[in-house]
PDB file of C-alpha atoms in Angstrom:
ATOM      1  CA  UNK A  23       0.000   0.000   0.000  1.00 46.00           C
ATOM      2  CA  UNK A  24       2.721   2.454   0.998  1.00 47.00           C
ATOM      3  CA  UNK A  25       4.635   1.870  -2.220  1.00 55.00           C
ATOM      4  CA  UNK A  26       1.712   3.311  -4.165  1.00 52.00           C
ATOM      5  CA  UNK A  27       1.949   6.490  -2.105  1.00 56.00           C
ATOM      6  CA  UNK A  28       5.622   6.777  -3.061  1.00 61.00           C
ATOM      7  CA  UNK A  29       4.926   6.685  -6.797  1.00 65.00           C
ATOM      8  CA  UNK A  30       5.729  10.158  -8.197  1.00 68.00           C
ATOM      9  CA  UNK A  31       2.854  12.407  -9.198  1.00 74.00           C
ATOM     10  CA  UNK A  32       1.808  11.841 -12.805  1.00 73.00           C
ATOM     11  CA  UNK A  33       1.662  15.623 -13.162  1.00 77.00           C
ATOM     12  CA  UNK A  34       4.659  17.473 -11.662  1.00 76.00           C
ATOM     13  CA  UNK A  35       2.365  20.432 -10.983  1.00 79.00           C
ATOM     14  CA  UNK A  36      -0.490  18.816  -9.028  1.00 78.00           C
ATOM     15  CA  UNK A  37      -3.860  20.506  -9.136  1.00 82.00           C
ATOM     16  CA  UNK A  38      -6.045  21.504  -6.191  1.00 82.00           C
ATOM     17  CA  UNK A  39      -6.789  18.571  -3.823  1.00 84.00           C
ATOM     18  CA  UNK A  40      -4.455  16.261  -5.754  1.00 83.00           C
ATOM     19  CA  UNK A  41      -1.070  17.121  -4.273  1.00 81.00           C
ATOM     20  CA  UNK A  42      -1.498  14.672  -1.396  1.00 83.00           C
ATOM     21  CA  UNK A  43      -3.909  11.830  -0.566  1.00 86.00           C
ATOM     22  CA  UNK A  44      -4.705  13.375   2.815  1.00 89.00           C
ATOM     23  CA  UNK A  45      -7.178  16.133   1.843  1.00 92.00           C
ATOM     24  CA  UNK A  46      -9.518  13.864  -0.124  1.00 94.00           C
ATOM     25  CA  UNK A  47      -9.109  11.038   2.407  1.00 93.00           C
ATOM     26  CA  UNK A  48      -9.985  13.272   5.361  1.00 95.00           C
ATOM     27  CA  UNK A  49     -12.922  14.784   3.478  1.00 96.00           C
ATOM     28  CA  UNK A  50     -14.345  11.355   2.654  1.00 97.00           C
ATOM     29  CA  UNK A  51     -13.778   9.967   6.157  1.00 97.00           C
ATOM     30  CA  UNK A  52     -15.576  12.989   7.632  1.00 97.00           C
ATOM     31  CA  UNK A  53     -18.331  12.576   5.033  1.00 98.00           C
ATOM     32  CA  UNK A  54     -18.892   8.901   5.829  1.00 98.00           C
ATOM     33  CA  UNK A  55     -18.807   9.474   9.577  1.00 98.00           C
ATOM     34  CA  UNK A  56     -21.365  12.253   9.306  1.00 97.00           C
ATOM     35  CA  UNK A  57     -23.834  10.662   6.886  1.00 97.00           C
ATOM     36  CA  UNK A  58     -23.686   7.171   8.412  1.00 96.00           C
ATOM     37  CA  UNK A  59     -23.394   7.925  12.127  1.00 95.00           C
ATOM     38  CA  UNK A  60     -22.727  11.377  13.541  1.00 97.00           C
ATOM     39  CA  UNK A  61     -25.322  13.189  11.455  1.00 96.00           C
ATOM     40  CA  UNK A  62     -28.116  10.924  12.641  1.00 95.00           C
ATOM     41  CA  UNK A  63     -26.986  11.372  16.240  1.00 96.00           C
ATOM     42  CA  UNK A  64     -26.946  15.145  15.739  1.00 96.00           C
ATOM     43  CA  UNK A  65     -30.462  15.096  14.263  1.00 96.00           C
ATOM     44  CA  UNK A  66     -31.917  12.603  16.749  1.00 94.00           C
ATOM     45  CA  UNK A  67     -33.794  15.159  18.843  1.00 93.00           C
ATOM     46  CA  UNK A  68     -34.084  17.846  16.203  1.00 94.00           C
ATOM     47  CA  UNK A  69     -36.732  18.573  13.624  1.00 95.00           C
ATOM     48  CA  UNK A  70     -35.715  18.406   9.957  1.00 95.00           C
ATOM     49  CA  UNK A  71     -34.143  21.651   8.828  1.00 95.00           C
ATOM     50  CA  UNK A  72     -36.021  23.755   6.308  1.00 93.00           C
ATOM     51  CA  UNK A  73     -33.422  24.063   3.551  1.00 93.00           C
ATOM     52  CA  UNK A  74     -35.641  25.178   0.681  1.00 91.00           C
ATOM     53  CA  UNK A  75     -33.737  28.385   0.010  1.00 93.00           C
ATOM     54  CA  UNK A  76     -30.352  26.747   0.512  1.00 95.00           C
ATOM     55  CA  UNK A  77     -31.259  23.934  -1.872  1.00 94.00           C
ATOM     56  CA  UNK A  78     -32.541  26.317  -4.527  1.00 94.00           C
ATOM     57  CA  UNK A  79     -29.259  28.218  -4.467  1.00 95.00           C
ATOM     58  CA  UNK A  80     -27.219  25.002  -4.349  1.00 97.00           C
ATOM     59  CA  UNK A  81     -29.098  23.355  -7.220  1.00 96.00           C
ATOM     60  CA  UNK A  82     -28.976  26.468  -9.376  1.00 96.00           C
ATOM     61  CA  UNK A  83     -25.251  26.799  -8.698  1.00 97.00           C
ATOM     62  CA  UNK A  84     -24.737  23.164  -9.709  1.00 97.00           C
ATOM     63  CA  UNK A  85     -26.676  23.735 -12.934  1.00 97.00           C
ATOM     64  CA  UNK A  86     -24.497  26.707 -13.846  1.00 97.00           C
ATOM     65  CA  UNK A  87     -21.250  25.043 -12.738  1.00 97.00           C
ATOM     66  CA  UNK A  88     -21.857  21.787 -14.596  1.00 97.00           C
ATOM     67  CA  UNK A  89     -23.344  23.550 -17.597  1.00 97.00           C
ATOM     68  CA  UNK A  90     -20.329  25.836 -17.909  1.00 97.00           C
ATOM     69  CA  UNK A  91     -17.927  22.920 -17.507  1.00 97.00           C
ATOM     70  CA  UNK A  92     -19.775  20.879 -20.132  1.00 97.00           C
ATOM     71  CA  UNK A  93     -19.825  23.827 -22.519  1.00 96.00           C
ATOM     72  CA  UNK A  94     -16.086  24.420 -22.200  1.00 95.00           C
ATOM     73  CA  UNK A  95     -15.110  20.761 -22.633  1.00 94.00           C
ATOM     74  CA  UNK A  96     -17.507  20.364 -25.565  1.00 95.00           C
ATOM     75  CA  UNK A  97     -16.126  23.517 -27.188  1.00 94.00           C
ATOM     76  CA  UNK A  98     -12.496  22.457 -26.945  1.00 91.00           C
ATOM     77  CA  UNK A  99     -13.113  18.822 -27.915  1.00 91.00           C
ATOM     78  CA  UNK A 100     -15.590  19.260 -30.756  1.00 92.00           C
ATOM     79  CA  UNK A 101     -15.358  22.868 -31.956  1.00 91.00           C
ATOM     80  CA  UNK A 102     -11.674  23.640 -31.547  1.00 89.00           C
ATOM     81  CA  UNK A 103     -10.738  19.975 -31.910  1.00 86.00           C
ATOM     82  CA  UNK A 104      -7.722  19.991 -29.615  1.00 84.00           C
ATOM     83  CA  UNK A 105      -7.735  16.188 -29.248  1.00 84.00           C
ATOM     84  CA  UNK A 106      -8.014  13.096 -31.400  1.00 87.00           C
ATOM     85  CA  UNK A 107     -11.386  11.730 -30.298  1.00 87.00           C
ATOM     86  CA  UNK A 108     -10.335   8.199 -31.233  1.00 90.00           C
ATOM     87  CA  UNK A 109      -7.720   8.412 -28.484  1.00 90.00           C
ATOM     88  CA  UNK A 110      -7.856  11.318 -26.043  1.00 90.00           C
ATOM     89  CA  UNK A 111      -4.459  11.417 -24.358  1.00 89.00           C
ATOM     90  CA  UNK A 112      -3.218  13.739 -21.649  1.00 88.00           C
ATOM     91  CA  UNK A 113      -1.195  16.650 -23.003  1.00 87.00           C
ATOM     92  CA  UNK A 114       2.557  16.446 -22.378  1.00 86.00           C
ATOM     93  CA  UNK A 115       4.294  18.947 -20.123  1.00 86.00           C
ATOM     94  CA  UNK A 116       4.933  22.171 -22.011  1.00 84.00           C
ATOM     95  CA  UNK A 117       1.947  21.811 -24.334  1.00 85.00           C
ATOM     96  CA  UNK A 118       0.217  25.128 -24.998  1.00 88.00           C
ATOM     97  CA  UNK A 119      -3.091  23.717 -23.707  1.00 89.00           C
ATOM     98  CA  UNK A 120      -1.657  21.960 -20.644  1.00 88.00           C
ATOM     99  CA  UNK A 121      -2.655  24.647 -18.157  1.00 91.00           C
ATOM    100  CA  UNK A 122      -6.177  24.755 -19.567  1.00 91.00           C
ATOM    101  CA  UNK A 123      -6.327  20.985 -19.144  1.00 90.00           C
ATOM    102  CA  UNK A 124      -5.270  21.324 -15.499  1.00 91.00           C
ATOM    103  CA  UNK A 125      -7.840  24.035 -14.787  1.00 92.00           C
ATOM    104  CA  UNK A 126     -10.700  22.007 -16.265  1.00 92.00           C
ATOM    105  CA  UNK A 127      -9.587  18.890 -14.441  1.00 92.00           C
ATOM    106  CA  UNK A 128      -9.345  20.756 -11.130  1.00 92.00           C
ATOM    107  CA  UNK A 129     -12.825  22.186 -11.686  1.00 94.00           C
ATOM    108  CA  UNK A 130     -14.222  18.690 -12.150  1.00 95.00           C
ATOM    109  CA  UNK A 131     -12.466  17.240  -9.100  1.00 94.00           C
ATOM    110  CA  UNK A 132     -13.658  20.142  -6.957  1.00 95.00           C
ATOM    111  CA  UNK A 133     -17.210  19.599  -8.179  1.00 96.00           C
ATOM    112  CA  UNK A 134     -17.141  15.912  -7.215  1.00 96.00           C
ATOM    113  CA  UNK A 135     -16.256  16.983  -3.683  1.00 96.00           C
ATOM    114  CA  UNK A 136     -19.028  19.582  -3.724  1.00 96.00           C
ATOM    115  CA  UNK A 137     -21.481  16.840  -4.764  1.00 97.00           C
ATOM    116  CA  UNK A 138     -21.011  15.273  -1.329  1.00 97.00           C
ATOM    117  CA  UNK A 139     -23.248  18.015   0.026  1.00 97.00           C
ATOM    118  CA  UNK A 140     -26.213  16.178  -1.512  1.00 96.00           C
ATOM    119  CA  UNK A 141     -26.014  13.581   1.244  1.00 97.00           C
ATOM    120  CA  UNK A 142     -25.342  16.134   3.968  1.00 97.00           C
ATOM    121  CA  UNK A 143     -28.580  17.867   3.013  1.00 97.00           C
ATOM    122  CA  UNK A 144     -30.416  14.523   3.160  1.00 96.00           C
ATOM    123  CA  UNK A 145     -29.225  14.071   6.741  1.00 97.00           C
ATOM    124  CA  UNK A 146     -30.158  17.594   7.808  1.00 97.00           C
ATOM    125  CA  UNK A 147     -33.637  17.110   6.312  1.00 95.00           C
ATOM    126  CA  UNK A 148     -33.917  13.603   7.806  1.00 95.00           C
ATOM    127  CA  UNK A 149     -34.431  12.126   4.341  1.00 93.00           C
ATOM    128  CA  UNK A 150     -32.636   8.964   5.405  1.00 94.00           C
ATOM    129  CA  UNK A 151     -34.341   6.693   2.878  1.00 92.00           C
ATOM    130  CA  UNK A 152     -32.462   8.505   0.121  1.00 91.00           C
ATOM    131  CA  UNK A 153     -29.101   7.609   1.670  1.00 95.00           C
ATOM    132  CA  UNK A 154     -28.730   4.273  -0.092  1.00 93.00           C
ATOM    133  CA  UNK A 155     -25.683   2.141  -0.817  1.00 94.00           C
ATOM    134  CA  UNK A 156     -25.866   3.260  -4.451  1.00 92.00           C
ATOM    135  CA  UNK A 157     -25.937   6.918  -3.458  1.00 94.00           C
ATOM    136  CA  UNK A 158     -22.959   6.703  -1.096  1.00 96.00           C
ATOM    137  CA  UNK A 159     -20.907   4.378  -3.310  1.00 95.00           C
ATOM    138  CA  UNK A 160     -21.418   6.650  -6.295  1.00 95.00           C
ATOM    139  CA  UNK A 161     -20.341   9.785  -4.438  1.00 96.00           C
ATOM    140  CA  UNK A 162     -17.335   8.207  -2.730  1.00 96.00           C
ATOM    141  CA  UNK A 163     -16.111   6.507  -5.884  1.00 94.00           C
ATOM    142  CA  UNK A 164     -16.466   9.611  -8.042  1.00 94.00           C
ATOM    143  CA  UNK A 165     -14.606  11.745  -5.491  1.00 95.00           C
ATOM    144  CA  UNK A 166     -11.782   9.376  -4.631  1.00 94.00           C
ATOM    145  CA  UNK A 167     -11.638   7.938  -8.141  1.00 91.00           C
ATOM    146  CA  UNK A 168     -11.162  11.409  -9.594  1.00 91.00           C
ATOM    147  CA  UNK A 169      -8.316  12.033  -7.159  1.00 92.00           C
ATOM    148  CA  UNK A 170      -6.659   8.659  -7.821  1.00 89.00           C
ATOM    149  CA  UNK A 171      -6.912   9.137 -11.569  1.00 88.00           C
ATOM    150  CA  UNK A 172      -5.259  12.531 -11.245  1.00 88.00           C
ATOM    151  CA  UNK A 173      -2.565  11.134  -8.959  1.00 86.00           C
ATOM    152  CA  UNK A 174      -1.510   8.176 -11.098  1.00 84.00           C
ATOM    153  CA  UNK A 175      -2.575   9.161 -14.618  1.00 85.00           C
ATOM    154  CA  UNK A 176      -2.574  12.943 -14.699  1.00 84.00           C
ATOM    155  CA  UNK A 177      -5.024  15.538 -15.911  1.00 87.00           C
ATOM    156  CA  UNK A 178      -7.293  15.515 -18.924  1.00 86.00           C
ATOM    157  CA  UNK A 179      -6.899  12.810 -21.525  1.00 87.00           C
ATOM    158  CA  UNK A 180      -9.432   9.987 -21.510  1.00 88.00           C
ATOM    159  CA  UNK A 181     -10.847  11.577 -18.353  1.00 86.00           C
ATOM    160  CA  UNK A 182     -12.392  14.297 -20.545  1.00 89.00           C
ATOM    161  CA  UNK A 183     -14.959  11.829 -21.872  1.00 90.00           C
ATOM    162  CA  UNK A 184     -16.097  11.074 -18.326  1.00 91.00           C
ATOM    163  CA  UNK A 185     -16.234  14.744 -17.381  1.00 93.00           C
ATOM    164  CA  UNK A 186     -18.106  15.703 -20.543  1.00 94.00           C
ATOM    165  CA  UNK A 187     -20.944  13.212 -20.115  1.00 94.00           C
ATOM    166  CA  UNK A 188     -21.084  13.396 -16.332  1.00 95.00           C
ATOM    167  CA  UNK A 189     -21.365  17.183 -16.303  1.00 96.00           C
ATOM    168  CA  UNK A 190     -24.146  17.065 -18.911  1.00 96.00           C
ATOM    169  CA  UNK A 191     -26.111  14.537 -16.862  1.00 95.00           C
ATOM    170  CA  UNK A 192     -25.597  16.576 -13.703  1.00 96.00           C
ATOM    171  CA  UNK A 193     -26.758  19.749 -15.433  1.00 96.00           C
ATOM    172  CA  UNK A 194     -30.029  18.019 -16.302  1.00 93.00           C
ATOM    173  CA  UNK A 195     -30.306  16.363 -12.894  1.00 93.00           C
ATOM    174  CA  UNK A 196     -29.767  19.489 -10.825  1.00 95.00           C
ATOM    175  CA  UNK A 197     -32.090  21.446 -13.106  1.00 92.00           C
ATOM    176  CA  UNK A 198     -34.754  18.873 -12.261  1.00 89.00           C
ATOM    177  CA  UNK A 199     -33.977  19.281  -8.552  1.00 89.00           C
ATOM    178  CA  UNK A 200     -34.258  23.049  -8.892  1.00 90.00           C
ATOM    179  CA  UNK A 201     -37.587  22.840 -10.717  1.00 87.00           C
ATOM    180  CA  UNK A 202     -38.975  20.317  -8.243  1.00 83.00           C
ATOM    181  CA  UNK A 203     -38.154  22.675  -5.370  1.00 79.00           C
ATOM    182  CA  UNK A 204     -39.949  25.505  -7.172  1.00 79.00           C
ATOM    183  CA  UNK A 205     -42.873  23.436  -8.427  1.00 76.00           C
ATOM    184  CA  UNK A 206     -43.855  20.554  -6.095  1.00 70.00           C
ATOM    185  CA  UNK A 207     -46.053  19.062  -8.821  1.00 68.00           C
ATOM    186  CA  UNK A 208     -42.946  18.180 -10.810  1.00 62.00           C
ATOM    187  CA  UNK A 209     -41.514  16.282  -7.850  1.00 63.00           C
ATOM    188  CA  UNK A 210     -44.651  14.151  -7.677  1.00 61.00           C
ATOM    189  CA  UNK A 211     -44.477  13.342 -11.387  1.00 63.00           C
ATOM    190  CA  UNK A 212     -42.588  10.066 -11.778  1.00 55.00           C
ATOM    191  CA  UNK A 213     -42.033  10.767 -15.498  1.00 65.00           C
ATOM    192  CA  UNK A 214     -39.196  13.167 -14.721  1.00 70.00           C
ATOM    193  CA  UNK A 215     -37.512  10.896 -12.196  1.00 77.00           C
ATOM    194  CA  UNK A 216     -37.597   7.887 -14.491  1.00 84.00           C
ATOM    195  CA  UNK A 217     -35.885   9.679 -17.333  1.00 87.00           C
ATOM    196  CA  UNK A 218     -33.249  11.185 -15.063  1.00 88.00           C
ATOM    197  CA  UNK A 219     -32.227   7.633 -14.144  1.00 89.00           C
ATOM    198  CA  UNK A 220     -32.366   6.539 -17.794  1.00 92.00           C
ATOM    199  CA  UNK A 221     -30.096   9.453 -18.685  1.00 92.00           C
ATOM    200  CA  UNK A 222     -27.597   8.253 -16.088  1.00 93.00           C
ATOM    201  CA  UNK A 223     -27.759   4.720 -17.483  1.00 94.00           C
ATOM    202  CA  UNK A 224     -27.148   6.032 -21.006  1.00 95.00           C
ATOM    203  CA  UNK A 225     -24.100   7.869 -19.687  1.00 95.00           C
ATOM    204  CA  UNK A 226     -22.603   4.666 -18.283  1.00 95.00           C
ATOM    205  CA  UNK A 227     -23.360   2.700 -21.457  1.00 96.00           C
ATOM    206  CA  UNK A 228     -21.630   5.370 -23.540  1.00 95.00           C
ATOM    207  CA  UNK A 229     -18.572   5.499 -21.287  1.00 94.00           C
ATOM    208  CA  UNK A 230     -18.319   1.709 -21.237  1.00 95.00           C
ATOM    209  CA  UNK A 231     -18.638   1.583 -25.028  1.00 96.00           C
ATOM    210  CA  UNK A 232     -16.060   4.321 -25.496  1.00 95.00           C
ATOM    211  CA  UNK A 233     -13.543   2.549 -23.245  1.00 95.00           C
ATOM    212  CA  UNK A 234     -14.075  -0.674 -25.213  1.00 96.00           C
ATOM    213  CA  UNK A 235     -13.612   1.204 -28.485  1.00 95.00           C
ATOM    214  CA  UNK A 236     -10.370   2.863 -27.374  1.00 94.00           C
ATOM    215  CA  UNK A 237      -8.979  -0.383 -25.955  1.00 93.00           C
ATOM    216  CA  UNK A 238      -9.749  -2.682 -28.869  1.00 94.00           C
ATOM    217  CA  UNK A 239     -10.105  -0.419 -31.905  1.00 93.00           C
ATOM    218  CA  UNK A 240      -7.400   2.193 -31.259  1.00 90.00           C
ATOM    219  CA  UNK A 241      -4.370  -0.101 -30.902  1.00 85.00           C
ATOM    220  CA  UNK A 242      -1.815   2.716 -30.973  1.00 88.00           C
ATOM    221  CA  UNK A 243      -3.540   4.758 -28.272  1.00 90.00           C
ATOM    222  CA  UNK A 244      -1.355   5.661 -25.310  1.00 88.00           C
ATOM    223  CA  UNK A 245      -4.128   5.627 -22.708  1.00 90.00           C
ATOM    224  CA  UNK A 246      -3.070   3.014 -20.094  1.00 89.00           C
ATOM    225  CA  UNK A 247      -4.901  -0.262 -20.525  1.00 90.00           C
ATOM    226  CA  UNK A 248      -5.430  -0.525 -16.786  1.00 89.00           C
ATOM    227  CA  UNK A 249      -7.344   2.743 -16.840  1.00 89.00           C
ATOM    228  CA  UNK A 250      -9.525   1.522 -19.689  1.00 92.00           C
ATOM    229  CA  UNK A 251     -10.250  -1.781 -17.948  1.00 94.00           C
ATOM    230  CA  UNK A 252     -11.127   0.104 -14.759  1.00 91.00           C
ATOM    231  CA  UNK A 253     -13.394   2.343 -16.817  1.00 92.00           C
ATOM    232  CA  UNK A 254     -15.123  -0.735 -18.244  1.00 95.00           C
ATOM    233  CA  UNK A 255     -15.477  -2.367 -14.837  1.00 94.00           C
ATOM    234  CA  UNK A 256     -16.979   0.678 -13.189  1.00 93.00           C
ATOM    235  CA  UNK A 257     -19.235   1.271 -16.167  1.00 93.00           C
ATOM    236  CA  UNK A 258     -20.588  -2.252 -15.757  1.00 96.00           C
ATOM    237  CA  UNK A 259     -20.943  -1.838 -11.978  1.00 95.00           C
ATOM    238  CA  UNK A 260     -22.853   1.424 -12.325  1.00 95.00           C
ATOM    239  CA  UNK A 261     -25.071  -0.021 -15.057  1.00 96.00           C
ATOM    240  CA  UNK A 262     -25.924  -2.895 -12.732  1.00 95.00           C
ATOM    241  CA  UNK A 263     -26.570  -0.679  -9.689  1.00 93.00           C
ATOM    242  CA  UNK A 264     -28.538   2.014 -11.503  1.00 93.00           C
ATOM    243  CA  UNK A 265     -30.362  -0.616 -13.555  1.00 94.00           C
ATOM    244  CA  UNK A 266     -31.380  -2.403 -10.374  1.00 93.00           C
ATOM    245  CA  UNK A 267     -32.560   0.909  -8.927  1.00 91.00           C
ATOM    246  CA  UNK A 268     -34.565   1.656 -12.089  1.00 91.00           C
ATOM    247  CA  UNK A 269     -36.257  -1.748 -12.093  1.00 91.00           C
ATOM    248  CA  UNK A 270     -37.079  -1.595  -8.389  1.00 88.00           C
ATOM    249  CA  UNK A 271     -38.428   1.965  -8.396  1.00 85.00           C
ATOM    250  CA  UNK A 272     -40.064   2.321 -11.805  1.00 85.00           C
ATOM    251  CA  UNK A 273     -40.657  -0.949 -13.648  1.00 78.00           C
ATOM    252  CA  UNK A 274     -41.984  -3.059 -10.784  1.00 67.00           C
ATOM    253  CA  UNK A 275     -44.428  -0.399  -9.477  1.00 64.00           C
ATOM    254  CA  UNK A 276     -45.666   0.190 -13.034  1.00 53.00           C
ATOM    255  CA  UNK A 277     -46.201  -3.539 -13.590  1.00 52.00           C
ATOM    256  CA  UNK A 278     -47.947  -3.821 -10.229  1.00 49.00           C
ATOM    257  CA  UNK A 279     -50.357  -1.036 -11.213  1.00 50.00           C
ATOM    258  CA  UNK A 280     -51.103  -2.728 -14.541  1.00 49.00           C
ATOM    259  CA  UNK A 281     -51.761  -6.056 -12.823  1.00 45.00           C
ATOM    260  CA  UNK A 282     -53.989  -4.347 -10.251  1.00 45.00           C
ATOM    261  CA  UNK A 283     -56.100  -2.788 -13.001  1.00 47.00           C
ATOM    262  CA  UNK A 284     -56.433  -6.096 -14.825  1.00 45.00           C
ATOM    263  CA  UNK A 285     -57.458  -8.029 -11.726  1.00 49.00           C
TER     264      UNK A 285
END
């Protein structure tokens, strides 16, 4: 374990939160302690906090943050065309776009840490049923995984595909959260929720497919094979977990309603 900590930084100029494993580790330990234990103890004799205004601001901020990030990555990948989309590799040191790559990567990593506030708000509102294994696993993996990728692979590169799709999905998702806080009728409409989950599933299918394409159909690509295999594995894991969630929350209730009407 310790030998991995002694491996030199992939990027000699580490970005925010990536210069040492301690910041992200301490953040995630504090997060897990709060959402799994301490938060519930803190809220035991308290009423749920009214966070409507806080959540509106938070959700709107997330929409703008993710939307801006998506727009910038899309612009540089597809409009300017700074990368070969068949094999998106990290820029070498000294490349004219290297600092831009670092800034965008840091923005994404910081946003994954900010996403942890979703669960904190659940605790403060006593919405414990929303704190599922899928929810916590997703947040912890995306935060620590983003750090680890930065630490051992560097900034940008194949990671841009993940950031591009993930930020688009989060823009849509947080826009839904914002609208549902403004218009309670939207929250009660299962149509929205179902397609938010389907959008997430599409994201994982696309990322899994892209990793397979780069690995097996771009033989000269310099993206580490281990990274691609990890990308495939996590894509499959998330497809399974989100697919299970979709079936349990949307397909089974719908089938039960149909059967009830027919009986």
